[in-house]
Tab-separated table of C-alpha atoms and ligand atoms in Angstrom:
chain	number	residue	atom	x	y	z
A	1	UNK	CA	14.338	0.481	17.054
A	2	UNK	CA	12.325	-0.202	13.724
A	3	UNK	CA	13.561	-0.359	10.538
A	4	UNK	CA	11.519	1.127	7.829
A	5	UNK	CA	12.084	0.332	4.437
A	6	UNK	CA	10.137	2.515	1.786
A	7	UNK	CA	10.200	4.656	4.595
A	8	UNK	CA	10.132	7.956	2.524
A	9	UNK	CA	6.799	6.401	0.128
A	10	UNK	CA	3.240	7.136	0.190
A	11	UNK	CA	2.279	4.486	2.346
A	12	UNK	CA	5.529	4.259	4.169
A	13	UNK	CA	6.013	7.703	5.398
A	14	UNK	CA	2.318	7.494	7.222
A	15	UNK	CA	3.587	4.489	8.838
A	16	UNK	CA	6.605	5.950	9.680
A	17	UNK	CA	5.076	9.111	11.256
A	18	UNK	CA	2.395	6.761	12.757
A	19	UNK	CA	5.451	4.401	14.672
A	20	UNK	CA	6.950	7.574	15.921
A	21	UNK	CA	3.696	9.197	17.485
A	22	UNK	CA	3.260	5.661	18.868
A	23	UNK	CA	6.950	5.874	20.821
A	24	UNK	CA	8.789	4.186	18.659
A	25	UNK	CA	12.188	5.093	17.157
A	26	UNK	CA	12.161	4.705	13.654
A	27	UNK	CA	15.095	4.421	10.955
A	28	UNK	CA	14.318	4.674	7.182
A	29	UNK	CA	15.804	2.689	4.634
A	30	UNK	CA	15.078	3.841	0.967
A	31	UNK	CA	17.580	4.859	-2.104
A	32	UNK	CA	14.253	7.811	-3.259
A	33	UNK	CA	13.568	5.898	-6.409
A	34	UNK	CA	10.384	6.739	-5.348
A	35	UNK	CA	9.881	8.528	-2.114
A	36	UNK	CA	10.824	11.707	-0.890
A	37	UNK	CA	13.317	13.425	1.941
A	38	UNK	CA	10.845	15.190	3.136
A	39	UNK	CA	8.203	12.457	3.980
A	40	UNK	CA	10.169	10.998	6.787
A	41	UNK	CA	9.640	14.752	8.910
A	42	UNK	CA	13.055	14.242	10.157
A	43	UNK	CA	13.296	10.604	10.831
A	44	UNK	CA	17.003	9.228	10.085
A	45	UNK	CA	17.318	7.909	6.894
A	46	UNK	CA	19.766	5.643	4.654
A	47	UNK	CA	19.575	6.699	1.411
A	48	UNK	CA	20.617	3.346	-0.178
A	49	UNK	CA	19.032	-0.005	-2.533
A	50	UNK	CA	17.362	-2.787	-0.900
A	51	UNK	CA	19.256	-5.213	-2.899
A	52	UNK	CA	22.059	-3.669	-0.980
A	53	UNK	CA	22.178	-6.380	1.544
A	54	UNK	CA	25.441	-5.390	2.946
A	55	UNK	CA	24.134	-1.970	3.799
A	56	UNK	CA	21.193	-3.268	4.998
A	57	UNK	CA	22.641	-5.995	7.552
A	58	UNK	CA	25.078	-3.016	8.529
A	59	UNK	CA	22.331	-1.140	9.380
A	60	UNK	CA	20.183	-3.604	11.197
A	61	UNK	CA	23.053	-4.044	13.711
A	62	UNK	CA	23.762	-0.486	13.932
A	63	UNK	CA	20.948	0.761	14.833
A	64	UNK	CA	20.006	-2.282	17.045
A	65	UNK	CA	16.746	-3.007	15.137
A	66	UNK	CA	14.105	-5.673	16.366
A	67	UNK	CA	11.803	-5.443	13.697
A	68	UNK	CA	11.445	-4.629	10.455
A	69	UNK	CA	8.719	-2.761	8.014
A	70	UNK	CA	9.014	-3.410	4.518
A	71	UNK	CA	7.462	-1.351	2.132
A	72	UNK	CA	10.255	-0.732	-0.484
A	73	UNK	CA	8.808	-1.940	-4.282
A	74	UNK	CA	7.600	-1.211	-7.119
A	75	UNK	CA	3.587	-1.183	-7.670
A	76	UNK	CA	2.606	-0.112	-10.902
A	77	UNK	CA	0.445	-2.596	-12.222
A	78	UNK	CA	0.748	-1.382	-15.661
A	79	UNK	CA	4.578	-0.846	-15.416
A	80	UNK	CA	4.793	-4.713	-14.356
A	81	UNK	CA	3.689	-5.635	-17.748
A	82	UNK	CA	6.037	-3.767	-19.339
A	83	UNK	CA	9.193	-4.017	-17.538
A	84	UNK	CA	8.248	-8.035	-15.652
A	85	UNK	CA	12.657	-7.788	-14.902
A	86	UNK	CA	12.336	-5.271	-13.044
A	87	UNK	CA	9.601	-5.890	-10.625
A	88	UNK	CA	10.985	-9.655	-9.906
A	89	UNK	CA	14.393	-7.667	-9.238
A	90	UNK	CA	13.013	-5.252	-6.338
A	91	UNK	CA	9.834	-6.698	-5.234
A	92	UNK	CA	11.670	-10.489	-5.235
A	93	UNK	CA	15.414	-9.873	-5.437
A	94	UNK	CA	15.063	-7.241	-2.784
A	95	UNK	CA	12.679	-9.007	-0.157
A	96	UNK	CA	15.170	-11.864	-0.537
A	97	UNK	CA	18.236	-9.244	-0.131
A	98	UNK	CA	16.596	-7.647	3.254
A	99	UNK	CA	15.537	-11.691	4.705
A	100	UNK	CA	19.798	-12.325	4.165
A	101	UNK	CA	20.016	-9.158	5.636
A	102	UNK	CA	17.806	-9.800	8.741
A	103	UNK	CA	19.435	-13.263	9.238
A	104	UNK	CA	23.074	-12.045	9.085
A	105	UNK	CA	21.762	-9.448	11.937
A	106	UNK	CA	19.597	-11.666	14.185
A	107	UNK	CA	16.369	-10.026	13.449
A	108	UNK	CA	13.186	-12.055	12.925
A	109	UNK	CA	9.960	-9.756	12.767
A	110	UNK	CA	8.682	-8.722	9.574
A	111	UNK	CA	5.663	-6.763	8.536
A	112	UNK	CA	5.103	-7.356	4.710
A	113	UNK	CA	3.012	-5.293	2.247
A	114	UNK	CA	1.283	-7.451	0.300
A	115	UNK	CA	-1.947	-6.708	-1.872
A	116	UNK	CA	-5.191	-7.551	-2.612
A	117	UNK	CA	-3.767	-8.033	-6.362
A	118	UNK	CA	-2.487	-11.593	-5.670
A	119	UNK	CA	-6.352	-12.976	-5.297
A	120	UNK	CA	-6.941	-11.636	-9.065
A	121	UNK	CA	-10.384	-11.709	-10.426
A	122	UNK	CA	-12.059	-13.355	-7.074
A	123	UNK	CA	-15.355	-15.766	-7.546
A	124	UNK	CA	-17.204	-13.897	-4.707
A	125	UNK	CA	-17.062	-10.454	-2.900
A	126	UNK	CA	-16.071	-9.453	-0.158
A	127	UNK	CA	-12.840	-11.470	-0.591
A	128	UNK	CA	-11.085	-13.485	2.206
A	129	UNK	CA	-7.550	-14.203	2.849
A	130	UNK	CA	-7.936	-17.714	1.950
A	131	UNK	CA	-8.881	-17.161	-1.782
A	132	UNK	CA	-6.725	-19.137	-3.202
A	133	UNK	CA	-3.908	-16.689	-5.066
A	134	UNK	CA	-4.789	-15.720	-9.093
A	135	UNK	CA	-2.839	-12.829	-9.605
A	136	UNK	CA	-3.441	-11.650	-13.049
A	137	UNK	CA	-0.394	-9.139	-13.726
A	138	UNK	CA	3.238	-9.386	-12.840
A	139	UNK	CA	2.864	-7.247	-9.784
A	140	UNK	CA	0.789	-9.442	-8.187
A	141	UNK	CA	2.948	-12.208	-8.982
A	142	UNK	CA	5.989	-10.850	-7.263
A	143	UNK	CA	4.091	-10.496	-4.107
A	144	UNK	CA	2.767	-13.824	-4.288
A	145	UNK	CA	5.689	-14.949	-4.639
A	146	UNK	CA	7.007	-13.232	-1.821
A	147	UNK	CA	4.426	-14.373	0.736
A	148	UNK	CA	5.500	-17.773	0.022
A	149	UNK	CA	8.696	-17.217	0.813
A	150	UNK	CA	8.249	-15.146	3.985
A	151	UNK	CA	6.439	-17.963	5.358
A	152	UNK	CA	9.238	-20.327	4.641
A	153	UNK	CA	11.911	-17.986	6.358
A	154	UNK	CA	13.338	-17.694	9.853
A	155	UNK	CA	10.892	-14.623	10.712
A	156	UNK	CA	7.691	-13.797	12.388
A	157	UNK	CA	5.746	-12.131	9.997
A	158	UNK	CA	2.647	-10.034	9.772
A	159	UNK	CA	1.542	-9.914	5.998
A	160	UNK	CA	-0.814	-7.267	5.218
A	161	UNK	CA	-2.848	-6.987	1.640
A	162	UNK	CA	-3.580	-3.679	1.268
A	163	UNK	CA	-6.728	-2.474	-0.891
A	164	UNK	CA	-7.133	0.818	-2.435
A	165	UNK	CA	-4.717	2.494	-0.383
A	166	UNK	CA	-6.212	6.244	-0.237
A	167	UNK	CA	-6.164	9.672	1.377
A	168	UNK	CA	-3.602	11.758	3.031
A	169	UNK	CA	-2.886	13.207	6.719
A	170	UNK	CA	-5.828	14.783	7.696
A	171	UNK	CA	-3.131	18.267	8.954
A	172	UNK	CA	-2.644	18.130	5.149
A	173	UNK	CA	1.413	17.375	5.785
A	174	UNK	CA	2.185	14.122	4.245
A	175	UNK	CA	0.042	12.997	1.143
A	176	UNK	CA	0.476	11.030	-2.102
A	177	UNK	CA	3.400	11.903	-4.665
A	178	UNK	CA	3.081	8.894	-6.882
A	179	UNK	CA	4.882	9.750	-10.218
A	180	UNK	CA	3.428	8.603	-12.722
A	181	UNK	CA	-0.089	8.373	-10.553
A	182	UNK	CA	-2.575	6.341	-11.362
A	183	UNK	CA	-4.787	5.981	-8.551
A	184	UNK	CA	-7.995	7.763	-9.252
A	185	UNK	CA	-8.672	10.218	-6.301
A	186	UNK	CA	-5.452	11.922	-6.966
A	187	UNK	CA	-6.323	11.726	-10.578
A	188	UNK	CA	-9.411	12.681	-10.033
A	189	UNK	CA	-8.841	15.755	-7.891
A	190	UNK	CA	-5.979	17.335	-10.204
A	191	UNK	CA	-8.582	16.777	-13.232
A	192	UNK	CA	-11.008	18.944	-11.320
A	193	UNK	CA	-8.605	21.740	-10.403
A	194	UNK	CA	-7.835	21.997	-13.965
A	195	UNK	CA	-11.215	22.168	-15.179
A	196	UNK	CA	-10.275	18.759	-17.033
A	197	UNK	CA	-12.076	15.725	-18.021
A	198	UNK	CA	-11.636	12.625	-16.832
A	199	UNK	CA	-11.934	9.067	-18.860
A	200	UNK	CA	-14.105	6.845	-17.077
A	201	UNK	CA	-12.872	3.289	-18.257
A	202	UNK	CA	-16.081	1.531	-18.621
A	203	UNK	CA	-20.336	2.119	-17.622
A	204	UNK	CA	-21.559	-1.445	-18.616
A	205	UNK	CA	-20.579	-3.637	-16.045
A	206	UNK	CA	-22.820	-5.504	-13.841
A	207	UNK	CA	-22.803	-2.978	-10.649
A	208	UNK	CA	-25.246	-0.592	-9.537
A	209	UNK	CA	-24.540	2.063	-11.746
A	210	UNK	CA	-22.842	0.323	-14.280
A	211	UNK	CA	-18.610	1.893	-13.031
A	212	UNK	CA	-16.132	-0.469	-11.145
A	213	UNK	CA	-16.855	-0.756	-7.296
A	214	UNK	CA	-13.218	-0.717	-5.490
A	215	UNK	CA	-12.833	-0.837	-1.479
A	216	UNK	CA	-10.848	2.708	-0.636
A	217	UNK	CA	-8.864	2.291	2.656
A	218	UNK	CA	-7.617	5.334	4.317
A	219	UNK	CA	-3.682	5.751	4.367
A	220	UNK	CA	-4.024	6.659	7.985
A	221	UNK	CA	-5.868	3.445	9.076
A	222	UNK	CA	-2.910	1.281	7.116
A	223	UNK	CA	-0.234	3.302	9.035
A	224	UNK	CA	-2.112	2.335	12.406
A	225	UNK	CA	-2.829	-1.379	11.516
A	226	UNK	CA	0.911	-1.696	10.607
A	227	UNK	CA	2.015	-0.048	14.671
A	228	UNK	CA	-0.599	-3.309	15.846
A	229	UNK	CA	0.841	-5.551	13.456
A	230	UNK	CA	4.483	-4.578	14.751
A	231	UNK	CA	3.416	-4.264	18.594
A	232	UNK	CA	2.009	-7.679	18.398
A	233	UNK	CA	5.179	-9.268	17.177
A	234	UNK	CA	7.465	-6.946	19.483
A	235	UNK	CA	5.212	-8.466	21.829
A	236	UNK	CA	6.128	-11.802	21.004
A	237	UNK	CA	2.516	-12.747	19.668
A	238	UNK	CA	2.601	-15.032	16.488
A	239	UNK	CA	2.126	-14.045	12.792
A	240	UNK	CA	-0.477	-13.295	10.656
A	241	UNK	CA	-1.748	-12.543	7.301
A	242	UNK	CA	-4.496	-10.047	6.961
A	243	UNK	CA	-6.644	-8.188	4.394
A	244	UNK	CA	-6.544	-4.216	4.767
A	245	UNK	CA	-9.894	-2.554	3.373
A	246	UNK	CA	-13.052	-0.968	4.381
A	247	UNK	CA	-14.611	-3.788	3.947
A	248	UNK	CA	-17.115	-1.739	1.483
A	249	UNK	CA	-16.864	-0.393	-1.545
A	250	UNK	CA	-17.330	2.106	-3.806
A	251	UNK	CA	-17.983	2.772	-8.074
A	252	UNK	CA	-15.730	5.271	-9.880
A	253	UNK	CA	-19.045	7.450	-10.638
A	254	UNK	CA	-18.813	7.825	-6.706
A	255	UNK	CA	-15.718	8.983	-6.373
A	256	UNK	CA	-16.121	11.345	-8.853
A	257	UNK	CA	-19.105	13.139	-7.413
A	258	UNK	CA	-17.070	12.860	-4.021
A	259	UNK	CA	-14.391	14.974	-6.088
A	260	UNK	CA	-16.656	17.263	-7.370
A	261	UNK	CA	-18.223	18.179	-3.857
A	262	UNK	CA	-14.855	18.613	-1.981
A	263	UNK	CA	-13.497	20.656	-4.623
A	264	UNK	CA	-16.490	22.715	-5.453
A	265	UNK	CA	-15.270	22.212	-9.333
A	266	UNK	CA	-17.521	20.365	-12.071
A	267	UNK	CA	-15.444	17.489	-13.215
A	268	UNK	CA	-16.317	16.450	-16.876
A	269	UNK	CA	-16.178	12.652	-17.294
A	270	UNK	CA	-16.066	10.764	-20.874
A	271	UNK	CA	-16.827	7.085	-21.213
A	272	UNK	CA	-13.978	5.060	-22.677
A	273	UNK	CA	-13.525	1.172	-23.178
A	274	UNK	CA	-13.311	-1.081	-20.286
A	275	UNK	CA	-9.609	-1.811	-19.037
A	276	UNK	CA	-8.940	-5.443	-20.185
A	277	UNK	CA	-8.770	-7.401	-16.960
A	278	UNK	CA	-10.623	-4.914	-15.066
A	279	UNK	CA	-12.759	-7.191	-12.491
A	280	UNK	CA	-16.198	-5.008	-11.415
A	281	UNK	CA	-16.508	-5.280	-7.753
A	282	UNK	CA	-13.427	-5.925	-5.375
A	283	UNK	CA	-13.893	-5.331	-1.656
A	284	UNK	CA	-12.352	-6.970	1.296
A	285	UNK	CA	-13.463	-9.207	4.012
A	286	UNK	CA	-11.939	-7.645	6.958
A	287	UNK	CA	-13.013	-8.796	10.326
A	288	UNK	CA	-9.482	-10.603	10.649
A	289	UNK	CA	-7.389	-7.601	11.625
A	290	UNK	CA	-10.102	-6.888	13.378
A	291	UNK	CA	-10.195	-9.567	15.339
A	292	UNK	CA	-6.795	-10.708	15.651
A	293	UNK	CA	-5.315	-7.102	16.270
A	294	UNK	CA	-8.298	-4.965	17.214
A	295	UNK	CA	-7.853	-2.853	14.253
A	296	UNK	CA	-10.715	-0.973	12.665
A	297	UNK	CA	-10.906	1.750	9.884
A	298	UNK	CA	-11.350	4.790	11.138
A	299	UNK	CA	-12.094	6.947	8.242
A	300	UNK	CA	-14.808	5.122	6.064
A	301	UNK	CA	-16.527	8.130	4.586
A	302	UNK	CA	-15.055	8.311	1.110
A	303	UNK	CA	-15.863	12.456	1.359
A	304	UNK	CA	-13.250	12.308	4.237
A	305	UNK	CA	-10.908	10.386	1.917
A	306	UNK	CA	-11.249	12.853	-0.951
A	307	UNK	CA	-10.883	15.449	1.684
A	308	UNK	CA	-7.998	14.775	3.189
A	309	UNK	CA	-6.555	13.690	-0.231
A	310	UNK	CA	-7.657	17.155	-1.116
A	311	UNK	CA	-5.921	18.896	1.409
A	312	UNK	CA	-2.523	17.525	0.924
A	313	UNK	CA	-2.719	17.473	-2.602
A	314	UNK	CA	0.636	19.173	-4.510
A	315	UNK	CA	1.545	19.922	-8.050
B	1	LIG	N1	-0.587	2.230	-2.849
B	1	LIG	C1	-1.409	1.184	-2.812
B	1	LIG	O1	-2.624	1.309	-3.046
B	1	LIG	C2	-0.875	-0.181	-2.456
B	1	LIG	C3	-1.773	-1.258	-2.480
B	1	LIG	C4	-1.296	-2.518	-2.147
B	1	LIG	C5	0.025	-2.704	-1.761
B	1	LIG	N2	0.891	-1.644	-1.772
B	1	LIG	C6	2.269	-1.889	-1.369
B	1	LIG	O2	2.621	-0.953	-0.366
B	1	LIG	C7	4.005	-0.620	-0.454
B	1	LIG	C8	4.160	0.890	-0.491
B	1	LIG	O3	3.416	1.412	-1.587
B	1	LIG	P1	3.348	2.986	-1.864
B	1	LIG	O4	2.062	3.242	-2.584
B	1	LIG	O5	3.657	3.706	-0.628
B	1	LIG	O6	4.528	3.127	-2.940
B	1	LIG	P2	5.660	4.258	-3.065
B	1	LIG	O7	6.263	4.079	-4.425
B	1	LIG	O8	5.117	5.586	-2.698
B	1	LIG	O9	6.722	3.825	-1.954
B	1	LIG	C9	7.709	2.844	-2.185
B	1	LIG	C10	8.997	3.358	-1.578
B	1	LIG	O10	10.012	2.359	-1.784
B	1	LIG	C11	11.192	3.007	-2.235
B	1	LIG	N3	11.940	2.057	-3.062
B	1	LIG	C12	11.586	1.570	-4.274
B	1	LIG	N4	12.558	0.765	-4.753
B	1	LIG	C13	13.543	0.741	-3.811
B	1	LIG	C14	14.801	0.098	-3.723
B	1	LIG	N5	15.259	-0.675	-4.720
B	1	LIG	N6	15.548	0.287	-2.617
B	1	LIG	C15	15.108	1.078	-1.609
B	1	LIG	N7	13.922	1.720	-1.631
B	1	LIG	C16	13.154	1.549	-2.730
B	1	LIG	C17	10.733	4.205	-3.040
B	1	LIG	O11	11.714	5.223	-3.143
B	1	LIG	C18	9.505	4.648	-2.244
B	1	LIG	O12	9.843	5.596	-1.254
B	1	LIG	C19	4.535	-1.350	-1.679
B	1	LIG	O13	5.168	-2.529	-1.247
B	1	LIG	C20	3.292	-1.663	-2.463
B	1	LIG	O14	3.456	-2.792	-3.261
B	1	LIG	C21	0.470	-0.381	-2.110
């Protein structure tokens, strides 16, 4: 048995349907801060806080879990600035809450999602996992922070930085709900089907056409990296830390076009100010989930991102 927190999230519910596909019984733990009943497609779910470490231990010996899957946080970059309390409360408070938790219980695997936001502004592209760790807003921080103390605890743990997560179930069942959202396909796509405009922040930086170049990594391929990452350590293999991208990347001005061809809708675009802190080119080095876990993106083509992203795509 697996536990899943976050279970019922963007990222978290494609892993979740992903475990169970694999053969894996899953349990969700998530109080729907965020996340959504539906997401888990009938998985059984606790509806409770991760800083809820009584419930959580309960659970883990319950349900007889061996490993655990923790997506639960906050990740609003923005919203970190804002409200820093809150995101050292569940992103550090509650990781700290579910290693008690896990200890109390006797479990010791632990898949971690981390981020590509704790390398900040790198010196070089693609970016490896040994940059050393810049993070530039509070969000980052926290899972900085957190990484640090994984590798200090009594577990195994695979730590995964995630890129651009992206995308949606290519059936079209489970997609991204984010509320407020502030990725840009999603963005991008609801702008279109409104015959909106979207603001594109910044044409003057020093890429090929002159919009930020980000690496877009299909929801679907982070769901399947995270059943290897789990596998390995239910196989007893040791931990790792790995970066989760394409390994390419591309500029906002792409996207957009990629938006306007799935949809079949113009999409208007101003030019506004660059976003303070906004680095131009992030992409990932990934040949070490590749090699260490024979994991490779599936879905590269960002069309087939904005497709599927399309396709699932709600109010
Ligand atoms: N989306 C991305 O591009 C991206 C990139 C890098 C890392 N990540 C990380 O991946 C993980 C999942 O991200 P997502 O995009 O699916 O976010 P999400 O908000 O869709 O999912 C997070 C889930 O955690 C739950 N949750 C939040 N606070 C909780 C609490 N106190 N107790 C129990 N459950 C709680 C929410 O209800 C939600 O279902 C996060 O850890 C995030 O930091 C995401």
């Amino acid at each position: 048995m697996l536990l899943v927190t976050g279970g019922a999230g963007y990222i978290g519910s494609h892993a979740t349907r992903a475990l169970r596909e694999a053969g894996h019984d899953v349990v969700v733990y998530d109080d729907l801060s965020e996340g959504f009943e539906d997401a888990v497609l009938g998985a059984p779910l606790v509806v409770a806080d991760i800083l809820d470490t009584e419930t959580l231990a309960k659970t883990l010996r319950e349900h007889r879990v061996q490993a655990v899957l923790h997506f639960a946080a906050r990740c609003y970059v923005g919203e970190s600035m804002e409200k820093p309390d809150l995101y050292w409360r569940i992103n550090r408070d509650g990781t700290r809450s579910l290693l008690r938790a896990m200890e109390t219980a006797g479990v010791d695997k632990l898949v971690f999602s981390s981020t590509c936001a704790v390398y900040g502004i790198p010196d070089e592209v693609p970016m490896e996992e040994d940059l050393p760790h810049r993070p530039l807003s509070v969000y980052g921080e926290t899972k900085s922070a957190m990484e640090g103390e994984i590798a200090e605890a009594p577990v195994e743990a695979v730590v995964f930085r995630y890129f651009n997560a992206a995308g949606a179930s290519p059936d079209g069942v489970l997609g991204e709900r984010h509320d407020p959202e502030t990725h840009l396909i999603p963005l991008a796509l609801r702008a279109a089907r409104a015959g909106g405009t979207l603001t594109v922040n910044g044409d003057d930086y020093e890429t090929p056409d002159g919009t930020c170049i980000r690496d877009y990594i299909h929801v679907v391929d982070l769901a399947d990296a995270h059943v290897r990452g789990v596998e390995r350590l239910l196989a007893g293999g040791e931990g790792l830390t790995a970066n989760l991208g394409s390994g390419r990347g591309n500029s906002v001005l792409e996207i957009l076009d990629a938006c306007e061809a799935v949809t079949g809708k113009p999409l208007a675009r101003t030019i506004g100010p660059r976003r303070p802190g906004d680095p131009p080119a992030l992409y990932a080095r990934a040949d070490r989930a590749k090699d260490l876990l024979g994991w490779e993106p599936e879905h590269t083509d960002i069309r087939t991102i904005v497709d599927h992203a399309w396709r699932a795509l709600r109010d």
